[in-house]
Coordinates of C-alpha atoms in Angstrom, one line a residue:
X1 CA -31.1 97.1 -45.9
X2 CA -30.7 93.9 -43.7
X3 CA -33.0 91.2 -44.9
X4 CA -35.3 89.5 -42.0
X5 CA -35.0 85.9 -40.7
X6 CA -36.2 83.2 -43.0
X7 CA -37.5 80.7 -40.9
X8 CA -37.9 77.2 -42.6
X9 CA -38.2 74.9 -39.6
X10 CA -41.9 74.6 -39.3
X11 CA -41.7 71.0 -38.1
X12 CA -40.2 72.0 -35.5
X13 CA -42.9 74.8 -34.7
X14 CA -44.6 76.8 -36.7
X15 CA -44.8 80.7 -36.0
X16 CA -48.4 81.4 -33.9
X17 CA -51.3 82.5 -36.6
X18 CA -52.7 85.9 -35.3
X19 CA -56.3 83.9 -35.3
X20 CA -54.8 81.7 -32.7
X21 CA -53.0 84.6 -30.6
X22 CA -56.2 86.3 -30.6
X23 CA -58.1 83.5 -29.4
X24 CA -56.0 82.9 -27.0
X25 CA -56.4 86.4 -25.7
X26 CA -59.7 85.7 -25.2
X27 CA -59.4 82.8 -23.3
X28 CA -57.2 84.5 -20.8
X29 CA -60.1 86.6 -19.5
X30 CA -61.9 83.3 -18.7
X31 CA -59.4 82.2 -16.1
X32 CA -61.7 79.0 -14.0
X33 CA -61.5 75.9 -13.6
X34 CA -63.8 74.2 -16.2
X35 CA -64.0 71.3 -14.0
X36 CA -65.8 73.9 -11.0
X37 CA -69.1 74.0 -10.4
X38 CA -70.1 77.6 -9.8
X39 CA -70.6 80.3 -13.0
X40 CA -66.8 81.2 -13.6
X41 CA -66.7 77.4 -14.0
X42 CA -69.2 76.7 -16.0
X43 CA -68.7 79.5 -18.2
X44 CA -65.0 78.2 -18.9
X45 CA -66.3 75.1 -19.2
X46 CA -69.0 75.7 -22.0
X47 CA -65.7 77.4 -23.8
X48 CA -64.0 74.4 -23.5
X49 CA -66.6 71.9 -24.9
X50 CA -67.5 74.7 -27.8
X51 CA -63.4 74.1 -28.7
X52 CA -64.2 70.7 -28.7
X53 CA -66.8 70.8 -30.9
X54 CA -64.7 73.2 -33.3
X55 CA -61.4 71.3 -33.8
X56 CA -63.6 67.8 -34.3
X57 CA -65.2 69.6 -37.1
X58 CA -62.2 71.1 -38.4
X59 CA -60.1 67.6 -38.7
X60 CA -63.7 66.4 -40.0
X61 CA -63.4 63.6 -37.0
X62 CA -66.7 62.3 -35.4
X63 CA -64.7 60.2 -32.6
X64 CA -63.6 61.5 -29.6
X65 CA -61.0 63.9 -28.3
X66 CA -59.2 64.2 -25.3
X67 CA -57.0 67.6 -24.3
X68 CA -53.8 67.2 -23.5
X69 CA -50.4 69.7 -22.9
X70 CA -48.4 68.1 -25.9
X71 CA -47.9 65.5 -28.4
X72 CA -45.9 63.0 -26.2
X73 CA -48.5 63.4 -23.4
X74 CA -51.0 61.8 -26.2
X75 CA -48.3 59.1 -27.1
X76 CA -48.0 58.2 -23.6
X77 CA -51.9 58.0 -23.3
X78 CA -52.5 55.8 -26.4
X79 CA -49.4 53.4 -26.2
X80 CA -50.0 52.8 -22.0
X81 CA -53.7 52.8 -21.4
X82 CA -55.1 51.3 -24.7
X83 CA -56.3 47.9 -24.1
X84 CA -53.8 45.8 -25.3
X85 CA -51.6 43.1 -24.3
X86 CA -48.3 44.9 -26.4
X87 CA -47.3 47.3 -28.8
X88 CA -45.7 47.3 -32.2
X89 CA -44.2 50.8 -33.3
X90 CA -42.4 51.5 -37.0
X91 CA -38.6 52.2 -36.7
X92 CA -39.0 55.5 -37.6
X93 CA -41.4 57.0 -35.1
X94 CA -40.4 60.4 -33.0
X95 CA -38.6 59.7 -29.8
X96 CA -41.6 59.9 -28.2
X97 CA -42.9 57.0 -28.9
X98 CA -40.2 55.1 -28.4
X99 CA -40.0 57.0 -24.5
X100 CA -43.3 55.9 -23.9
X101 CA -43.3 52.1 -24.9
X102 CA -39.6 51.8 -24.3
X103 CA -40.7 47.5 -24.7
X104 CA -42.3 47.6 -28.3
X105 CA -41.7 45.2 -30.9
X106 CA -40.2 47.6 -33.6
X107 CA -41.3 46.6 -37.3
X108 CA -38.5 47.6 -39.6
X109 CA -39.0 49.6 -43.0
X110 CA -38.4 47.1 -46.3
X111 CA -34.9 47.3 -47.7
X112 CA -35.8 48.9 -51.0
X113 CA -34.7 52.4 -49.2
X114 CA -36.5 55.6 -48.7
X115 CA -35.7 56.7 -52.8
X116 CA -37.8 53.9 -53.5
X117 CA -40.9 54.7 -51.6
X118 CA -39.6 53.7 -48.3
X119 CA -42.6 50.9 -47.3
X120 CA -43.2 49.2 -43.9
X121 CA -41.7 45.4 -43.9
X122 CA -45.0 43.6 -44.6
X123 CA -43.6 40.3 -43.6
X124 CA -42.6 41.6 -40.4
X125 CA -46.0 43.2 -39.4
X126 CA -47.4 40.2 -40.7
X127 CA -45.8 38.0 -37.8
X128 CA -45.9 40.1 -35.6
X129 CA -49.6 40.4 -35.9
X130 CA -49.7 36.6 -35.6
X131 CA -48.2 36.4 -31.9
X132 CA -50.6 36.1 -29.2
X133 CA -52.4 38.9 -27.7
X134 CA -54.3 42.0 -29.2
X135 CA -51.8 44.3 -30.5
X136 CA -51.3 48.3 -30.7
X137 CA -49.8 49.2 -33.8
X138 CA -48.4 52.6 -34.0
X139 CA -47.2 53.9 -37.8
X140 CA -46.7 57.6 -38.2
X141 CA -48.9 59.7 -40.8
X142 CA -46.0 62.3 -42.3
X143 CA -42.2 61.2 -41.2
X144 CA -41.2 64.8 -39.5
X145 CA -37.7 64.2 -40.9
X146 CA -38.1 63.6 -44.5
X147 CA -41.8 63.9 -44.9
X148 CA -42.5 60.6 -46.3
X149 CA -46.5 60.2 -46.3
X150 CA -47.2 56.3 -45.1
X151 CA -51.0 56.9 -45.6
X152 CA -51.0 57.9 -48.9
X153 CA -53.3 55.0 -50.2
X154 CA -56.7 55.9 -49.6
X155 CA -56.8 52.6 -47.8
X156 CA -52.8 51.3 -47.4
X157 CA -51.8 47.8 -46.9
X158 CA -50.8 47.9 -42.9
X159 CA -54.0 49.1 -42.2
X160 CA -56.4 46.6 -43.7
X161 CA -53.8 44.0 -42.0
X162 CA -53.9 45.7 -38.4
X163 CA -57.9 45.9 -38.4
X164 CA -58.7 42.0 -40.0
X165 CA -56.8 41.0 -36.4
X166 CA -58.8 43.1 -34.4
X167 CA -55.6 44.9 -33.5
X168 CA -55.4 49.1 -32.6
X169 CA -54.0 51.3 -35.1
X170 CA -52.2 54.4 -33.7
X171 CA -51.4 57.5 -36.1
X172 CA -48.8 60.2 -35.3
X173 CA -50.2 63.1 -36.8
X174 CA -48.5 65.7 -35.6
X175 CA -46.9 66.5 -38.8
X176 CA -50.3 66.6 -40.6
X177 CA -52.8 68.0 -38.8
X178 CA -54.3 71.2 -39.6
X179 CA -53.0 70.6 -43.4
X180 CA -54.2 67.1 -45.0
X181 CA -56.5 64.7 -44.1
X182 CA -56.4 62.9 -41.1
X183 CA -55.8 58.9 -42.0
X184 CA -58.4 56.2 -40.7
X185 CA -56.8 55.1 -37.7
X186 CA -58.4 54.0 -34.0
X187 CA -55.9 56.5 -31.8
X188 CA -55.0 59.5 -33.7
X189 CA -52.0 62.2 -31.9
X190 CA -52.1 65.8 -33.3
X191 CA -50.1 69.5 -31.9
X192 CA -51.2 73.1 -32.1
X193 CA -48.2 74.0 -32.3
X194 CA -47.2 72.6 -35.3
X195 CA -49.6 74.4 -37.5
X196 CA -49.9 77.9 -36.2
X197 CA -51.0 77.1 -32.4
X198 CA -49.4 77.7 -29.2
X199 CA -47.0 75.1 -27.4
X200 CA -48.8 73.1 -24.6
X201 CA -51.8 72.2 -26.6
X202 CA -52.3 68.8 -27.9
X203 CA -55.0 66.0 -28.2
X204 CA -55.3 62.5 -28.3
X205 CA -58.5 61.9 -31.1
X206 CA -60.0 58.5 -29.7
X207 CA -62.5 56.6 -32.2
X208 CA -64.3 54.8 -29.3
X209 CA -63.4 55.5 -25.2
X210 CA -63.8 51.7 -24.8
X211 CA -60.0 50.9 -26.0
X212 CA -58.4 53.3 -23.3
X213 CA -58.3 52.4 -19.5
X214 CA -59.8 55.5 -18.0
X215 CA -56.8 56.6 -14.6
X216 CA -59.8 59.7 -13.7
X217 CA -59.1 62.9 -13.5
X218 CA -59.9 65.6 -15.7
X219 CA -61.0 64.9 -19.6
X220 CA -63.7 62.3 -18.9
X221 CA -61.0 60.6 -16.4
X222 CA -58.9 59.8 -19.5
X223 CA -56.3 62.8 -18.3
X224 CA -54.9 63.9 -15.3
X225 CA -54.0 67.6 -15.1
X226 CA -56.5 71.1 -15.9
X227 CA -56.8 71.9 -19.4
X228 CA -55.2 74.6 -20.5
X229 CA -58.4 76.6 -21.8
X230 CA -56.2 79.3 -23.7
X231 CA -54.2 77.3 -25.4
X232 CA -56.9 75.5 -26.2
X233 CA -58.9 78.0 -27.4
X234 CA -55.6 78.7 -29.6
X235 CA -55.9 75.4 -30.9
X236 CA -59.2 75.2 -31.9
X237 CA -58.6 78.7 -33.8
X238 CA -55.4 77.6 -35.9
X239 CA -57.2 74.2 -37.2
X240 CA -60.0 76.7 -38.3
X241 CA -57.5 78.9 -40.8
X242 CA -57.8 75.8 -42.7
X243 CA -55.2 73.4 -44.2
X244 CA -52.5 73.6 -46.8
X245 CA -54.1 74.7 -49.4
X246 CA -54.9 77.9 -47.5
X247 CA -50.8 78.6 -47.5
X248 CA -49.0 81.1 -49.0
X249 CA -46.7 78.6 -51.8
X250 CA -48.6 76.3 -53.8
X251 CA -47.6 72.9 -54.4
X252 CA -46.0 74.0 -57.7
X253 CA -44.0 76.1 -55.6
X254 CA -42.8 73.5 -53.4
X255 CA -42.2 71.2 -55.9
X256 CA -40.3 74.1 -58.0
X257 CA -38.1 74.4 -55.0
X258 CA -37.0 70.9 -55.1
X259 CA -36.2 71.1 -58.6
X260 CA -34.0 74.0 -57.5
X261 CA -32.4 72.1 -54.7
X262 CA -31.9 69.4 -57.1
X263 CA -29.7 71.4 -59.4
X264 CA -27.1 71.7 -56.2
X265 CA -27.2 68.9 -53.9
X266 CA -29.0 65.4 -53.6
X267 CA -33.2 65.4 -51.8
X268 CA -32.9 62.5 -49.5
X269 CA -36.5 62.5 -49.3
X270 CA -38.6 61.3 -52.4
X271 CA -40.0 64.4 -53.7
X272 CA -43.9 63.4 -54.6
X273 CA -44.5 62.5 -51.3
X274 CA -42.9 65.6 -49.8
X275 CA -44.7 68.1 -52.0
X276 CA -47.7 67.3 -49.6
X277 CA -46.5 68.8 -46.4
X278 CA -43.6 70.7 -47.0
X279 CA -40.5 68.7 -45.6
X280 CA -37.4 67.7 -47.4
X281 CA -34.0 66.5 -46.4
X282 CA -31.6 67.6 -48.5
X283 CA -27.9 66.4 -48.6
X284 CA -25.2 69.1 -49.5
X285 CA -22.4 67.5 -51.9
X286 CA -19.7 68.4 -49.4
X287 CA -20.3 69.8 -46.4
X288 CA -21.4 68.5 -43.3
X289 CA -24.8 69.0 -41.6
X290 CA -23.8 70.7 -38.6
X291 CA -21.6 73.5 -40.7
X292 CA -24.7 74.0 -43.1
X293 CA -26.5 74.9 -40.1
X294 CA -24.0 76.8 -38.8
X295 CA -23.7 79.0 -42.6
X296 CA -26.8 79.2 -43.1
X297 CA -27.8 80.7 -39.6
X298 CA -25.5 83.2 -39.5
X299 CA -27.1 84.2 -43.7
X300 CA -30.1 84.2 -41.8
X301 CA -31.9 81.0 -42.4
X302 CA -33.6 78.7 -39.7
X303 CA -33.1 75.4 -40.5
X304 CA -32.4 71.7 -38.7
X305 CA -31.2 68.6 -39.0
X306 CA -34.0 66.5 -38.2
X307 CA -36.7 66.0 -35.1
X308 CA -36.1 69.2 -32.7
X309 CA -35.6 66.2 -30.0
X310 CA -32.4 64.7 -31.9
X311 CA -30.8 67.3 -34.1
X312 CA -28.9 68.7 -31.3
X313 CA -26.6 65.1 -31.4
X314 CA -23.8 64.2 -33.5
X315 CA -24.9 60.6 -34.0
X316 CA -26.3 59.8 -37.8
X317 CA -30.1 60.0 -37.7
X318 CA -32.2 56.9 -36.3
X319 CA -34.9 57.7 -39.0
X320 CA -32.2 58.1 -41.8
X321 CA -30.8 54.8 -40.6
X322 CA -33.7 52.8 -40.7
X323 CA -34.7 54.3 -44.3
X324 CA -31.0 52.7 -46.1
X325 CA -29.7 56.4 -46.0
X326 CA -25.7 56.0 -46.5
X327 CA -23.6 57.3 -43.7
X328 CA -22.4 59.9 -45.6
X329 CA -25.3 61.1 -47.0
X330 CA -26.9 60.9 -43.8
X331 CA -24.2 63.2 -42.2
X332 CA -24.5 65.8 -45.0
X333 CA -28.3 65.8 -45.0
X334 CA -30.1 68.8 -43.1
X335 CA -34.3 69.4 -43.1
X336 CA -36.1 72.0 -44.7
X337 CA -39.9 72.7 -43.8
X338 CA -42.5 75.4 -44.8
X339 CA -45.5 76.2 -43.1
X340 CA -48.4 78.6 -43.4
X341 CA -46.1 81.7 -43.1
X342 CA -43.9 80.9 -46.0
X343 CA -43.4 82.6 -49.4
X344 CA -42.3 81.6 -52.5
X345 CA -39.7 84.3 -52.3
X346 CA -37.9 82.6 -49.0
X347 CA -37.7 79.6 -50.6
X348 CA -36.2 81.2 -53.8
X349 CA -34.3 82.7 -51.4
X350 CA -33.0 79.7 -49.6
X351 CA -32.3 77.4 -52.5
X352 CA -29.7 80.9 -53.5
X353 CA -28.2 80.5 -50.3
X354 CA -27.8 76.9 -50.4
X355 CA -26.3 76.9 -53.5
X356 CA -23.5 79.3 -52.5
X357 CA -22.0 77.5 -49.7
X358 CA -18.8 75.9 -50.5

């Protein structure tokens, strides 16, 4: 018998949870405008505020939260109408960010190299936070690339220096969301669809409307554009299945697939940070990135090379570069992440596979 797909690109997207497809089902039938005034309206409306309600108690968050139809909608929100005079953004945040604040200062990661922890430069957000003007500092929760955690401190470094200057702290948290615990952070970005959501449902979590410039609209006047309600409603579902510890592997299992990995090639990422979301680079000891992909799809494994957004490109991954990754490591390296849907048995599977291309 042919063996099904293995898909292990969940940073990417993850598959849509049946709660979510249901719910979105649902939402379908309630086709207004929840901005209109009449029944149909209201009645979509009070679906969209009970959604509300439900993902700010799923991510535990008692700020606000504004809709939006993806992650780099909510980038461009945070990083253009905050109320700030400029923006500071780590060098290894998605292209996204770098799209919507193409004039940030970028803080650089320290040069003891991603095996080593892979640490924001300290001294360089510490002058940057000394130039004149109240800053927005943007550092990513879970690099989508190699996973690295840069919130793993219950109360890390940057932080504490961002809020003693009064400054805005911005968390990507796309790759977190629905799984772990959202960091403390001012501006917080998450997207259904990378835990078990649809595409075209986002939010921007806002701890106090005062820091953004409303533009009106729809969304209290903090979004142009009618919300997608079934999407939404999608949303709101997936963040309720619960977070990683409701997935099929275990951490054990995670962590015994690195050791497997280990045993043929190099992890690129430093494993007890990766074990927390399920995303590892992995460098093969020969063969390039874009002919592991190639292998591997055609045995029937779904994997990248890095962001969705850059992968396609032959150039040696910003991210990678910015960690100290060596050339070529960096161009043997490809990205493996799990997601709700995986087993312990496709990752036993993959690490088989993995280990049999020559």
């Amino acid at each position: 018998m042919t063996r099904s797909r293995i898909y292990l690109d969940h940073a990417a997207t993850s598959p849509l949870r049946p709660e979510a497809k249901a719910a979105m089902e649902e939402g379908f039938a309630i086709w207004a405008n929840p901005s209109s005034p009449h029944a149909e309206g209201r009645k979509a409306k009070q679906a969209l505020e009970d959604a509300r309600a439900r993902v700010k108690a799923a991510l535990k968050w008692d700020g606000e939260v504004i809709f939006t139809s993806g992650a780099s909608e909510a980038l461009w929100i945070a990083l253009n109408r905050a109320k700030v005079d400029r923006r500071i953004v780590s060098a290894v945040e998605h292209d996204a960010v770098f799209r919507a604040a193409p004039d940030a200062e970028v803080l650089p990661i320290d040069n003891r190299g991603l095996l080593q922890g892979g640490e924001l430069d300290y001294d360089a957000l510490e002058r940057f936070l000394s130039h004149q003007g109240r800053a927005l500092v943007s550092v990513q929760h879970i690099n989508p690339e190699v996973g690295l955690n840069f919130y793993w401190l219950k109360e890390d470094k940057f932080q504490t220096m961002v809020a003693e200057v009064n400054a805005l702290l911005l968390a990507d948290c796309t790759q977190s969301a629905g799984k772990i615990d959202l960091p403390k952070a001012d501006l917080i970005v998450i997207s259904a669809h990378k835990f078990g959501g649809p595409i075209g449902a986002a939010a921007l979590l806002v701890r106090d409307f005062s820091v953004l410039e409303p533009v009106g609209g729809h969304e209290r006047g903090y979004r142009q554009g009618t919300e997608n309600l079934p999407a939404i409603l999608g949303m709101a579902a997936a963040l309720q299945c619960g977070g990683i510890e409701e997935w099929s592997t275990t951490r054990e299992d995670r962590r015994e697939f690195e050791k497997a990995i280990q045993q043929t090639g190099q992890l690129v990422s430093p494993g007890a940070f990766c074990g927390t979301t399920g995303i590892i680079a992995v460098a093969h000891p020969t063969m390039s990135a874009q002919a592991q992909l190639i292998r591997l799809d055609a045995m029937g494994f779904a994997v990248s090379a890095g962001s969705a957004c850059s992968s396609g490109t032959l150039k040696k991954s910003r991210v990678l570069d910015a960690f100290g990754v060596p050339d070529d490591v960096a161009a043997r390296t490809i990205r493996v992440s799990m997601g709700w849907s995986t087993t312990p048995e496709e990752l036993g599977a993959f690490a088989e596979a993995w280990a049999s291309l020559k």
